[in-house]
């Protein structure tokens, strides 16, 4: 099926009109919320109605339900990760990205395998276990062979008790054969942001380079799944186009993947455009307010209850705090968005893809989460145990995933505290772990978890359910 078939422009426009016309329809919104309580998801049209509702009481009910669903499926766990920028060489002309090909001023840099190893060691010394690698599209400087070699370097680098256990990949759209090679390299999630689903706007924002091909880019997730990658991550860059158009297009893409492959996206990211080298977010006139951003997160949570939602350090600490309970399940911490940024701050400053708004260290973010009653989770067990794609979703939908996620979260938190935590963080973490152990009702799971926690104290690592 072609991109213009599953991202049907006329259907999006009709949905936008329907949502606008029913913005004050209390009876319809009530019916949609009743359906959403069944936790089986919503259609793109139903979700659009909720997003556009002008009724303050409906808005509060949306947020309340989002919190309930977040708690039901994800508990108080927040998965931690960091981006790793390999290269900012790029041949595309994306007007919102400082890596665009006609930017002659930005320093271009590509990490050698030894430099990647040093970056990984720096990330391991922070306590990270999960990375998302990023690279511009440049077949000469960043061929797939370079990406595959880099993945191997990352997985094979071990420093003290550090180890990167999951490498997610955010690189340009490619072929089915290349996706097979990425799958065979042991990647976690393949991530590719659509940026905008509005085809005319997309083509205006991508005037040159391979990425200018709307269909090839939009159909990339189909090819990735055909190549054996069953965990894929979607996202749009809010601010580039009309938020409602892209919100609807995003959900239509998720529906297409669910219909064709039996499993929707593993994650959805919700980035907003940021300023960067030679890029000013004020030049883009479709920016969204913090309140609208929170509504988008809340409606996404109830529309796709089984999909992880990601918020990065593009957002400030205050904004991140306001959306975690509304549905976010993954956040980055201690992030640098520059090539070589973890080991060479001075040289890397001018190679950042966007300005970071949350500059706290991973340890500071972790302690903040503990202070707010959340479990910072460094778990990668599902990926390594083969619980991906439809296997993962079946466990989530049945509720059985809690017997894996809860114990794995506190086990990996224990590892982090023991190896990298301050005295204050350890004290808070131990108190939280005691509370979480009390809440485990399965005797076998509880006994095994306690045994693993004790063995971590003895110097052993990498236990998982």
CSV table of C-alpha atoms in Angstrom, one decimal:
chain,number,residue,atom,x,y,z
A,1,UNK,CA,0.0,0.0,0.0
A,2,UNK,CA,1.4,3.4,-0.9
A,3,UNK,CA,1.9,6.2,1.5
A,4,UNK,CA,-0.9,8.4,0.1
A,5,UNK,CA,-3.3,5.5,0.6
A,6,UNK,CA,-2.7,5.0,4.3
A,7,UNK,CA,-2.1,8.7,4.9
A,8,UNK,CA,-5.2,9.8,3.1
A,9,UNK,CA,-5.1,13.6,2.7
A,10,UNK,CA,-8.9,13.8,2.1
A,11,UNK,CA,-9.6,11.7,5.2
A,12,UNK,CA,-7.3,13.9,7.3
A,13,UNK,CA,-9.1,17.0,6.1
A,14,UNK,CA,-12.5,15.4,6.8
A,15,UNK,CA,-11.4,14.4,10.3
A,16,UNK,CA,-10.2,17.9,11.0
A,17,UNK,CA,-13.6,19.3,10.0
A,18,UNK,CA,-15.4,16.6,12.0
A,19,UNK,CA,-13.3,17.4,15.1
A,20,UNK,CA,-13.8,21.1,14.8
A,21,UNK,CA,-17.6,20.7,14.2
A,22,UNK,CA,-17.8,18.5,17.3
A,23,UNK,CA,-15.5,20.5,19.6
A,24,UNK,CA,-18.4,21.4,21.8
A,25,UNK,CA,-20.2,18.1,21.5
A,26,UNK,CA,-20.3,16.9,25.1
A,27,UNK,CA,-22.3,13.8,24.4
A,28,UNK,CA,-19.9,12.6,21.8
A,29,UNK,CA,-16.9,13.3,23.9
A,30,UNK,CA,-18.4,11.4,26.8
A,31,UNK,CA,-19.1,8.4,24.6
A,32,UNK,CA,-15.5,8.4,23.3
A,33,UNK,CA,-14.1,8.6,26.8
A,34,UNK,CA,-16.3,5.7,27.9
A,35,UNK,CA,-14.9,3.7,25.0
A,36,UNK,CA,-11.3,4.7,25.9
A,37,UNK,CA,-11.8,3.3,29.4
A,38,UNK,CA,-11.8,-0.1,27.9
A,39,UNK,CA,-8.1,0.4,27.1
A,40,UNK,CA,-8.5,-0.9,23.5
A,41,UNK,CA,-7.5,2.3,21.9
A,42,UNK,CA,-9.3,4.9,19.8
A,43,UNK,CA,-9.6,5.7,16.1
A,44,UNK,CA,-7.8,8.7,14.7
A,45,UNK,CA,-11.2,10.4,14.3
A,46,UNK,CA,-12.2,9.8,17.9
A,47,UNK,CA,-8.9,11.0,19.2
A,48,UNK,CA,-9.1,14.1,17.2
A,49,UNK,CA,-12.5,15.0,18.7
A,50,UNK,CA,-11.0,14.7,22.2
A,51,UNK,CA,-8.0,16.8,21.2
A,52,UNK,CA,-10.2,19.6,19.9
A,53,UNK,CA,-12.7,19.6,22.7
A,54,UNK,CA,-13.4,23.0,24.1
A,55,UNK,CA,-15.1,21.8,27.2
A,56,UNK,CA,-12.9,22.3,30.3
A,57,UNK,CA,-14.5,19.4,32.1
A,58,UNK,CA,-13.8,17.1,29.2
A,59,UNK,CA,-10.2,18.3,29.2
A,60,UNK,CA,-9.8,17.3,32.9
A,61,UNK,CA,-11.4,14.0,32.3
A,62,UNK,CA,-9.0,13.3,29.4
A,63,UNK,CA,-6.0,14.0,31.7
A,64,UNK,CA,-7.5,11.9,34.5
A,65,UNK,CA,-8.1,9.0,32.2
A,66,UNK,CA,-4.6,9.3,30.7
A,67,UNK,CA,-3.1,9.1,34.3
A,68,UNK,CA,-5.2,6.0,35.0
A,69,UNK,CA,-4.1,4.3,31.8
A,70,UNK,CA,-0.5,5.3,32.3
A,71,UNK,CA,-0.6,3.8,35.8
A,72,UNK,CA,-2.4,0.6,34.7
A,73,UNK,CA,0.1,-0.3,31.9
A,74,UNK,CA,3.3,1.4,33.0
A,75,UNK,CA,3.0,1.8,36.7
A,76,UNK,CA,5.4,4.4,38.0
A,77,UNK,CA,8.3,3.2,35.8
A,78,UNK,CA,10.2,5.6,33.5
A,79,UNK,CA,12.7,4.0,31.1
A,80,UNK,CA,16.0,6.0,30.7
A,81,UNK,CA,18.1,6.4,27.6
A,82,UNK,CA,20.6,8.7,25.9
A,83,UNK,CA,21.2,9.7,22.2
A,84,UNK,CA,24.6,9.1,20.7
A,85,UNK,CA,25.4,11.3,17.7
A,86,UNK,CA,27.9,9.5,15.3
A,87,UNK,CA,28.1,12.0,12.4
A,88,UNK,CA,26.5,15.2,11.3
A,89,UNK,CA,27.5,14.8,7.6
A,90,UNK,CA,24.2,15.0,5.6
A,91,UNK,CA,23.2,15.5,2.0
A,92,UNK,CA,19.6,16.5,2.7
A,93,UNK,CA,18.2,20.0,2.6
A,94,UNK,CA,15.9,19.9,5.6
A,95,UNK,CA,15.1,23.5,6.4
A,96,UNK,CA,14.6,22.9,10.2
A,97,UNK,CA,17.8,21.0,10.8
A,98,UNK,CA,21.3,22.6,11.2
A,99,UNK,CA,22.8,19.5,9.5
A,100,UNK,CA,21.3,20.5,6.1
A,101,UNK,CA,23.7,20.2,3.2
A,102,UNK,CA,23.9,23.9,2.3
A,103,UNK,CA,25.0,24.9,5.9
A,104,UNK,CA,28.6,25.7,5.1
A,105,UNK,CA,29.4,27.1,8.5
A,106,UNK,CA,28.6,24.2,10.9
A,107,UNK,CA,31.7,22.0,11.7
A,108,UNK,CA,31.3,18.6,10.1
A,109,UNK,CA,32.4,15.7,12.2
A,110,UNK,CA,32.3,11.9,12.1
A,111,UNK,CA,33.4,9.7,15.0
A,112,UNK,CA,36.0,7.1,14.5
A,113,UNK,CA,35.4,3.7,16.1
A,114,UNK,CA,37.9,4.6,18.8
A,115,UNK,CA,36.0,7.9,19.4
A,116,UNK,CA,32.8,5.9,19.6
A,117,UNK,CA,34.3,3.6,22.2
A,118,UNK,CA,35.3,6.6,24.3
A,119,UNK,CA,31.8,8.1,24.0
A,120,UNK,CA,30.3,4.8,25.1
A,121,UNK,CA,32.6,4.5,28.1
A,122,UNK,CA,31.6,8.0,29.1
A,123,UNK,CA,27.9,7.0,28.8
A,124,UNK,CA,28.6,3.8,30.7
A,125,UNK,CA,30.3,5.8,33.5
A,126,UNK,CA,27.0,7.8,33.8
A,127,UNK,CA,25.1,4.6,34.2
A,128,UNK,CA,23.4,4.4,30.8
A,129,UNK,CA,22.4,1.0,29.4
A,130,UNK,CA,20.2,2.0,26.5
A,131,UNK,CA,21.3,4.3,23.6
A,132,UNK,CA,19.7,5.7,20.5
A,133,UNK,CA,22.3,6.3,17.8
A,134,UNK,CA,21.8,9.2,15.4
A,135,UNK,CA,23.5,10.1,12.1
A,136,UNK,CA,22.9,12.3,9.1
A,137,UNK,CA,22.1,10.8,5.7
A,138,UNK,CA,25.3,10.7,3.7
A,139,UNK,CA,26.0,7.4,1.7
A,140,UNK,CA,29.7,8.4,1.4
A,141,UNK,CA,30.5,9.4,4.9
A,142,UNK,CA,27.8,7.4,6.8
A,143,UNK,CA,27.2,4.2,4.8
A,144,UNK,CA,25.3,1.4,6.4
A,145,UNK,CA,28.6,-0.4,6.9
A,146,UNK,CA,29.7,2.4,9.2
A,147,UNK,CA,26.5,2.2,11.2
A,148,UNK,CA,26.8,-1.6,11.6
A,149,UNK,CA,30.5,-1.3,12.6
A,150,UNK,CA,29.5,1.3,15.1
A,151,UNK,CA,26.7,-0.9,16.6
A,152,UNK,CA,29.3,-3.7,17.0
A,153,UNK,CA,31.7,-1.3,18.7
A,154,UNK,CA,29.0,-0.1,21.1
A,155,UNK,CA,27.9,-3.6,22.1
A,156,UNK,CA,31.4,-4.8,22.5
A,157,UNK,CA,32.6,-2.0,24.7
A,158,UNK,CA,32.7,-2.8,28.4
A,159,UNK,CA,34.1,-0.6,31.1
A,160,UNK,CA,34.0,-1.5,34.8
A,161,UNK,CA,30.4,-2.7,35.4
A,162,UNK,CA,29.2,-0.8,32.3
A,163,UNK,CA,27.5,-2.3,29.3
A,164,UNK,CA,25.2,-1.0,26.6
A,165,UNK,CA,22.5,-3.6,26.4
A,166,UNK,CA,20.2,-2.0,23.8
A,167,UNK,CA,21.0,0.1,20.8
A,168,UNK,CA,18.1,1.8,19.1
A,169,UNK,CA,18.8,3.3,15.7
A,170,UNK,CA,17.5,6.6,14.2
A,171,UNK,CA,18.9,6.8,10.7
A,172,UNK,CA,17.5,7.6,7.3
A,173,UNK,CA,15.0,5.5,5.4
A,174,UNK,CA,16.6,2.6,3.6
A,175,UNK,CA,15.9,-0.7,1.8
A,176,UNK,CA,14.4,-3.9,3.1
A,177,UNK,CA,17.7,-5.6,2.7
A,178,UNK,CA,19.4,-3.0,4.8
A,179,UNK,CA,16.8,-3.3,7.5
A,180,UNK,CA,17.5,-7.0,7.5
A,181,UNK,CA,21.1,-6.2,8.2
A,182,UNK,CA,20.2,-3.9,11.0
A,183,UNK,CA,18.0,-6.5,12.5
A,184,UNK,CA,20.8,-9.1,12.3
A,185,UNK,CA,23.1,-6.6,14.1
A,186,UNK,CA,20.8,-6.8,17.1
A,187,UNK,CA,19.2,-3.4,17.2
A,188,UNK,CA,16.4,-2.6,19.5
A,189,UNK,CA,13.9,-0.1,18.0
A,190,UNK,CA,14.2,1.4,14.6
A,191,UNK,CA,13.2,5.1,14.9
A,192,UNK,CA,12.3,7.4,12.1
A,193,UNK,CA,10.4,10.7,12.5
A,194,UNK,CA,8.0,11.6,9.8
A,195,UNK,CA,8.5,15.3,10.7
A,196,UNK,CA,5.2,16.1,9.0
A,197,UNK,CA,2.5,14.0,7.3
A,198,UNK,CA,1.3,17.0,5.2
A,199,UNK,CA,2.8,16.1,1.8
A,200,UNK,CA,3.0,19.7,0.3
A,201,UNK,CA,4.5,21.0,3.6
A,202,UNK,CA,6.8,18.0,3.7
A,203,UNK,CA,8.1,18.7,0.2
A,204,UNK,CA,8.6,22.4,1.0
A,205,UNK,CA,10.5,21.6,4.2
A,206,UNK,CA,12.7,19.0,2.3
A,207,UNK,CA,13.5,20.7,-0.9
A,208,UNK,CA,16.6,18.5,-1.8
A,209,UNK,CA,18.2,15.2,-1.0
A,210,UNK,CA,16.9,11.6,-0.7
A,211,UNK,CA,14.6,12.6,2.2
A,212,UNK,CA,12.6,14.8,-0.2
A,213,UNK,CA,10.9,11.7,-1.5
A,214,UNK,CA,7.7,11.7,0.7
A,215,UNK,CA,6.5,8.3,-0.3
A,216,UNK,CA,9.9,6.5,0.2
A,217,UNK,CA,10.3,8.1,3.7
A,218,UNK,CA,6.7,7.5,4.8
A,219,UNK,CA,6.8,3.9,3.7
A,220,UNK,CA,10.1,3.2,5.5
A,221,UNK,CA,8.4,1.5,8.5
A,222,UNK,CA,6.7,-1.0,6.2
A,223,UNK,CA,10.1,-1.9,4.7
A,224,UNK,CA,11.6,-2.1,8.2
A,225,UNK,CA,8.9,-4.6,9.3
A,226,UNK,CA,9.3,-6.6,6.1
A,227,UNK,CA,13.0,-6.7,7.0
A,228,UNK,CA,12.3,-8.3,10.4
A,229,UNK,CA,12.3,-5.3,12.6
A,230,UNK,CA,9.2,-5.6,14.7
A,231,UNK,CA,9.8,-2.7,17.1
A,232,UNK,CA,9.5,0.6,15.3
A,233,UNK,CA,9.2,4.2,16.6
A,234,UNK,CA,7.1,6.9,15.0
A,235,UNK,CA,7.1,10.7,15.6
A,236,UNK,CA,6.4,14.1,14.1
A,237,UNK,CA,8.2,17.4,14.8
A,238,UNK,CA,5.5,19.6,16.2
A,239,UNK,CA,5.8,23.2,15.0
A,240,UNK,CA,6.6,22.3,11.3
A,241,UNK,CA,3.0,22.0,10.2
A,242,UNK,CA,-0.6,22.2,11.6
A,243,UNK,CA,-0.6,20.2,14.8
A,244,UNK,CA,-4.0,18.6,14.2
A,245,UNK,CA,-3.1,17.4,10.7
A,246,UNK,CA,0.1,15.7,12.0
A,247,UNK,CA,-1.6,14.3,15.0
A,248,UNK,CA,-4.2,12.6,12.8
A,249,UNK,CA,-1.6,11.5,10.3
A,250,UNK,CA,0.5,9.9,13.1
A,251,UNK,CA,-2.5,7.9,14.4
A,252,UNK,CA,-3.4,6.8,10.8
A,253,UNK,CA,0.2,5.6,10.4
A,254,UNK,CA,-0.1,3.6,13.6
A,255,UNK,CA,-3.4,2.1,12.5
A,256,UNK,CA,-1.9,1.1,9.1
A,257,UNK,CA,1.0,-0.8,10.8
A,258,UNK,CA,-1.5,-2.5,13.2
A,259,UNK,CA,-3.7,-3.5,10.3
A,260,UNK,CA,-0.9,-4.7,8.0
A,261,UNK,CA,1.5,-6.3,10.4
A,262,UNK,CA,-0.6,-7.0,13.5
A,263,UNK,CA,1.4,-4.7,15.7
A,264,UNK,CA,1.5,-0.9,15.9
A,265,UNK,CA,4.5,1.3,16.8
A,266,UNK,CA,6.6,0.3,19.8
A,267,UNK,CA,7.1,4.0,20.7
A,268,UNK,CA,5.8,7.4,19.6
A,269,UNK,CA,8.0,10.5,20.2
A,270,UNK,CA,6.6,14.0,20.6
A,271,UNK,CA,9.4,16.4,19.9
A,272,UNK,CA,8.8,20.1,19.4
A,273,UNK,CA,11.0,22.2,17.1
A,274,UNK,CA,14.0,23.8,18.9
A,275,UNK,CA,16.5,26.5,18.0
A,276,UNK,CA,19.9,25.3,16.9
A,277,UNK,CA,22.9,26.4,14.9
A,278,UNK,CA,21.5,28.7,12.1
A,279,UNK,CA,17.9,27.5,13.0
A,280,UNK,CA,15.5,29.7,14.9
A,281,UNK,CA,12.2,28.1,16.0
A,282,UNK,CA,10.5,31.5,15.7
A,283,UNK,CA,10.9,31.2,12.0
A,284,UNK,CA,8.3,28.4,12.1
A,285,UNK,CA,4.8,29.6,12.7
A,286,UNK,CA,3.1,26.4,13.8
A,287,UNK,CA,4.5,26.2,17.3
A,288,UNK,CA,2.3,24.7,20.0
A,289,UNK,CA,1.8,25.9,23.6
A,290,UNK,CA,2.8,23.9,26.7
A,291,UNK,CA,-0.8,23.3,27.5
A,292,UNK,CA,-1.6,22.0,24.0
A,293,UNK,CA,1.5,19.8,24.2
A,294,UNK,CA,0.2,18.3,27.4
A,295,UNK,CA,-3.2,17.6,25.8
A,296,UNK,CA,-1.5,15.9,22.8
A,297,UNK,CA,0.4,13.6,25.2
A,298,UNK,CA,-2.7,12.8,27.2
A,299,UNK,CA,-4.8,12.0,24.2
A,300,UNK,CA,-2.1,9.9,22.6
A,301,UNK,CA,-1.9,7.9,25.9
A,302,UNK,CA,-5.6,6.9,25.8
A,303,UNK,CA,-5.6,6.5,22.0
A,304,UNK,CA,-2.7,4.1,21.8
A,305,UNK,CA,-2.5,2.7,25.4
A,306,UNK,CA,0.1,0.0,24.6
A,307,UNK,CA,2.6,2.3,22.9
A,308,UNK,CA,5.5,3.9,24.8
A,309,UNK,CA,5.6,7.7,24.7
A,310,UNK,CA,9.0,9.5,24.6
A,311,UNK,CA,9.9,13.0,25.7
A,312,UNK,CA,13.5,14.1,25.2
A,313,UNK,CA,15.7,16.9,26.7
A,314,UNK,CA,14.2,19.2,24.0
A,315,UNK,CA,11.7,20.0,26.8
A,316,UNK,CA,12.4,21.8,30.0
A,317,UNK,CA,12.4,20.1,33.4
A,318,UNK,CA,9.1,21.7,34.2
A,319,UNK,CA,7.4,20.6,31.0
A,320,UNK,CA,8.8,17.0,31.4
A,321,UNK,CA,7.5,16.9,34.9
A,322,UNK,CA,4.0,17.9,33.7
A,323,UNK,CA,3.7,15.2,31.1
A,324,UNK,CA,5.2,12.2,32.8
A,325,UNK,CA,2.0,11.2,34.7
A,326,UNK,CA,-0.1,12.0,31.6
A,327,UNK,CA,1.5,9.2,29.6
A,328,UNK,CA,5.2,9.5,29.0
A,329,UNK,CA,7.1,6.2,29.7
A,330,UNK,CA,10.6,7.0,28.4
A,331,UNK,CA,12.9,10.0,28.8
A,332,UNK,CA,16.5,10.8,28.0
A,333,UNK,CA,18.9,12.1,30.7
A,334,UNK,CA,22.3,13.7,30.7
A,335,UNK,CA,21.9,14.0,26.9
A,336,UNK,CA,24.2,15.7,24.4
A,337,UNK,CA,23.0,16.3,20.9
A,338,UNK,CA,26.4,17.0,19.4
A,339,UNK,CA,28.9,14.7,17.7
A,340,UNK,CA,31.4,13.7,20.4
A,341,UNK,CA,29.5,15.7,23.0
A,342,UNK,CA,30.1,13.3,25.9
A,343,UNK,CA,33.9,13.4,25.7
A,344,UNK,CA,34.8,16.7,24.0
A,345,UNK,CA,32.5,19.5,25.2
A,346,UNK,CA,34.4,22.4,23.7
A,347,UNK,CA,34.9,20.9,20.2
A,348,UNK,CA,31.4,19.5,20.0
A,349,UNK,CA,29.4,22.6,21.0
A,350,UNK,CA,28.9,23.8,17.4
A,351,UNK,CA,27.7,20.4,16.2
A,352,UNK,CA,24.5,20.1,18.2
A,353,UNK,CA,21.4,19.2,16.3
A,354,UNK,CA,19.2,21.2,18.7
A,355,UNK,CA,19.5,23.1,21.9
A,356,UNK,CA,19.0,21.0,25.0
A,357,UNK,CA,16.5,22.5,27.5
A,358,UNK,CA,17.0,20.0,30.4
A,359,UNK,CA,20.7,20.1,31.2
A,360,UNK,CA,20.6,18.0,34.3
A,361,UNK,CA,23.0,15.0,34.6
A,362,UNK,CA,21.6,11.5,34.5
A,363,UNK,CA,22.2,11.2,38.3
A,364,UNK,CA,20.2,14.4,38.9
A,365,UNK,CA,17.3,13.3,36.6
A,366,UNK,CA,17.3,9.9,38.4
A,367,UNK,CA,17.1,11.4,41.8
A,368,UNK,CA,14.4,13.8,40.6
A,369,UNK,CA,12.3,10.8,39.5
A,370,UNK,CA,12.8,9.1,42.8
A,371,UNK,CA,11.7,12.3,44.6
A,372,UNK,CA,8.5,12.3,42.6
A,373,UNK,CA,7.8,8.6,43.3
A,374,UNK,CA,8.9,7.2,40.0
A,375,UNK,CA,11.2,4.2,39.3
A,376,UNK,CA,14.0,5.2,37.0
A,377,UNK,CA,14.3,2.0,34.9
A,378,UNK,CA,17.4,0.9,33.0
A,379,UNK,CA,15.8,-2.3,31.8
A,380,UNK,CA,16.4,-3.8,28.4
A,381,UNK,CA,15.2,-7.3,29.2
A,382,UNK,CA,12.3,-7.6,26.8
A,383,UNK,CA,14.5,-6.9,23.8
A,384,UNK,CA,17.1,-9.4,24.9
A,385,UNK,CA,14.5,-12.1,25.9
A,386,UNK,CA,12.8,-11.8,22.5
A,387,UNK,CA,9.7,-10.1,23.9
A,388,UNK,CA,9.3,-7.7,21.0
A,389,UNK,CA,6.6,-6.9,18.4
A,390,UNK,CA,3.4,-8.9,18.8
A,391,UNK,CA,5.0,-11.0,21.6
A,392,UNK,CA,5.5,-7.8,23.7
A,393,UNK,CA,2.1,-6.4,22.9
A,394,UNK,CA,0.3,-9.6,23.8
A,395,UNK,CA,1.9,-9.5,27.3
A,396,UNK,CA,1.0,-5.8,27.7
A,397,UNK,CA,-2.6,-6.3,26.6
A,398,UNK,CA,-3.0,-9.3,29.0
A,399,UNK,CA,-1.4,-7.4,31.9
A,400,UNK,CA,1.2,-10.0,32.4
A,401,UNK,CA,4.1,-7.6,31.4
A,402,UNK,CA,3.9,-6.2,35.0
A,403,UNK,CA,5.5,-9.4,36.3
A,404,UNK,CA,8.5,-8.6,34.1
A,405,UNK,CA,8.7,-4.8,34.0
A,406,UNK,CA,8.3,-4.1,37.7
A,407,UNK,CA,11.1,-6.5,39.0
A,408,UNK,CA,13.4,-5.6,36.1
A,409,UNK,CA,13.0,-1.9,36.9
A,410,UNK,CA,14.0,-2.2,40.5
A,411,UNK,CA,16.8,-4.7,39.6
A,412,UNK,CA,18.3,-2.3,37.1
A,413,UNK,CA,17.8,0.7,39.5
A,414,UNK,CA,19.7,-1.3,42.1
A,415,UNK,CA,22.6,-1.8,39.7
A,416,UNK,CA,22.6,1.9,38.9
A,417,UNK,CA,22.5,3.0,42.5
A,418,UNK,CA,25.3,0.6,43.5
A,419,UNK,CA,27.6,1.5,40.7
A,420,UNK,CA,26.9,5.2,40.1
A,421,UNK,CA,24.7,6.6,42.8
A,422,UNK,CA,25.4,9.2,45.4
A,423,UNK,CA,24.7,8.5,49.0
A,424,UNK,CA,21.5,10.5,48.8
A,425,UNK,CA,20.3,8.7,45.7
A,426,UNK,CA,21.1,5.3,47.2
A,427,UNK,CA,19.0,6.1,50.3
A,428,UNK,CA,16.0,7.2,48.3
A,429,UNK,CA,16.4,4.3,45.9
A,430,UNK,CA,16.5,1.7,48.7
A,431,UNK,CA,13.4,3.2,50.3
A,432,UNK,CA,11.6,3.0,46.9
A,433,UNK,CA,12.7,-0.6,46.3
A,434,UNK,CA,11.4,-1.7,49.7
A,435,UNK,CA,8.0,-0.2,48.8
A,436,UNK,CA,8.0,-1.8,45.4
A,437,UNK,CA,8.9,-5.2,46.9
A,438,UNK,CA,5.9,-5.0,49.2
A,439,UNK,CA,3.6,-4.4,46.3
A,440,UNK,CA,4.7,-7.6,44.4
A,441,UNK,CA,1.9,-10.1,45.0
A,442,UNK,CA,3.4,-13.1,43.1
A,443,UNK,CA,5.4,-15.0,45.7
A,444,UNK,CA,7.8,-16.5,43.2
A,445,UNK,CA,8.5,-13.2,41.4
A,446,UNK,CA,9.0,-11.5,44.8
A,447,UNK,CA,11.5,-14.2,46.0
A,448,UNK,CA,13.4,-14.2,42.8
A,449,UNK,CA,13.6,-10.4,42.8
A,450,UNK,CA,14.9,-10.3,46.3
A,451,UNK,CA,17.5,-12.9,45.5
A,452,UNK,CA,18.8,-11.0,42.5
A,453,UNK,CA,18.9,-7.8,44.5
A,454,UNK,CA,21.1,-9.5,47.1
A,455,UNK,CA,23.4,-10.9,44.4
A,456,UNK,CA,23.9,-7.4,43.0
A,457,UNK,CA,25.2,-6.3,46.4
A,458,UNK,CA,27.8,-9.2,46.0
A,459,UNK,CA,29.0,-7.8,42.7
A,460,UNK,CA,27.0,-9.8,40.2
A,461,UNK,CA,25.2,-8.0,37.4
A,462,UNK,CA,22.6,-8.3,34.6
A,463,UNK,CA,19.8,-10.3,36.1
A,464,UNK,CA,16.5,-10.2,34.3
A,465,UNK,CA,13.1,-11.8,34.2
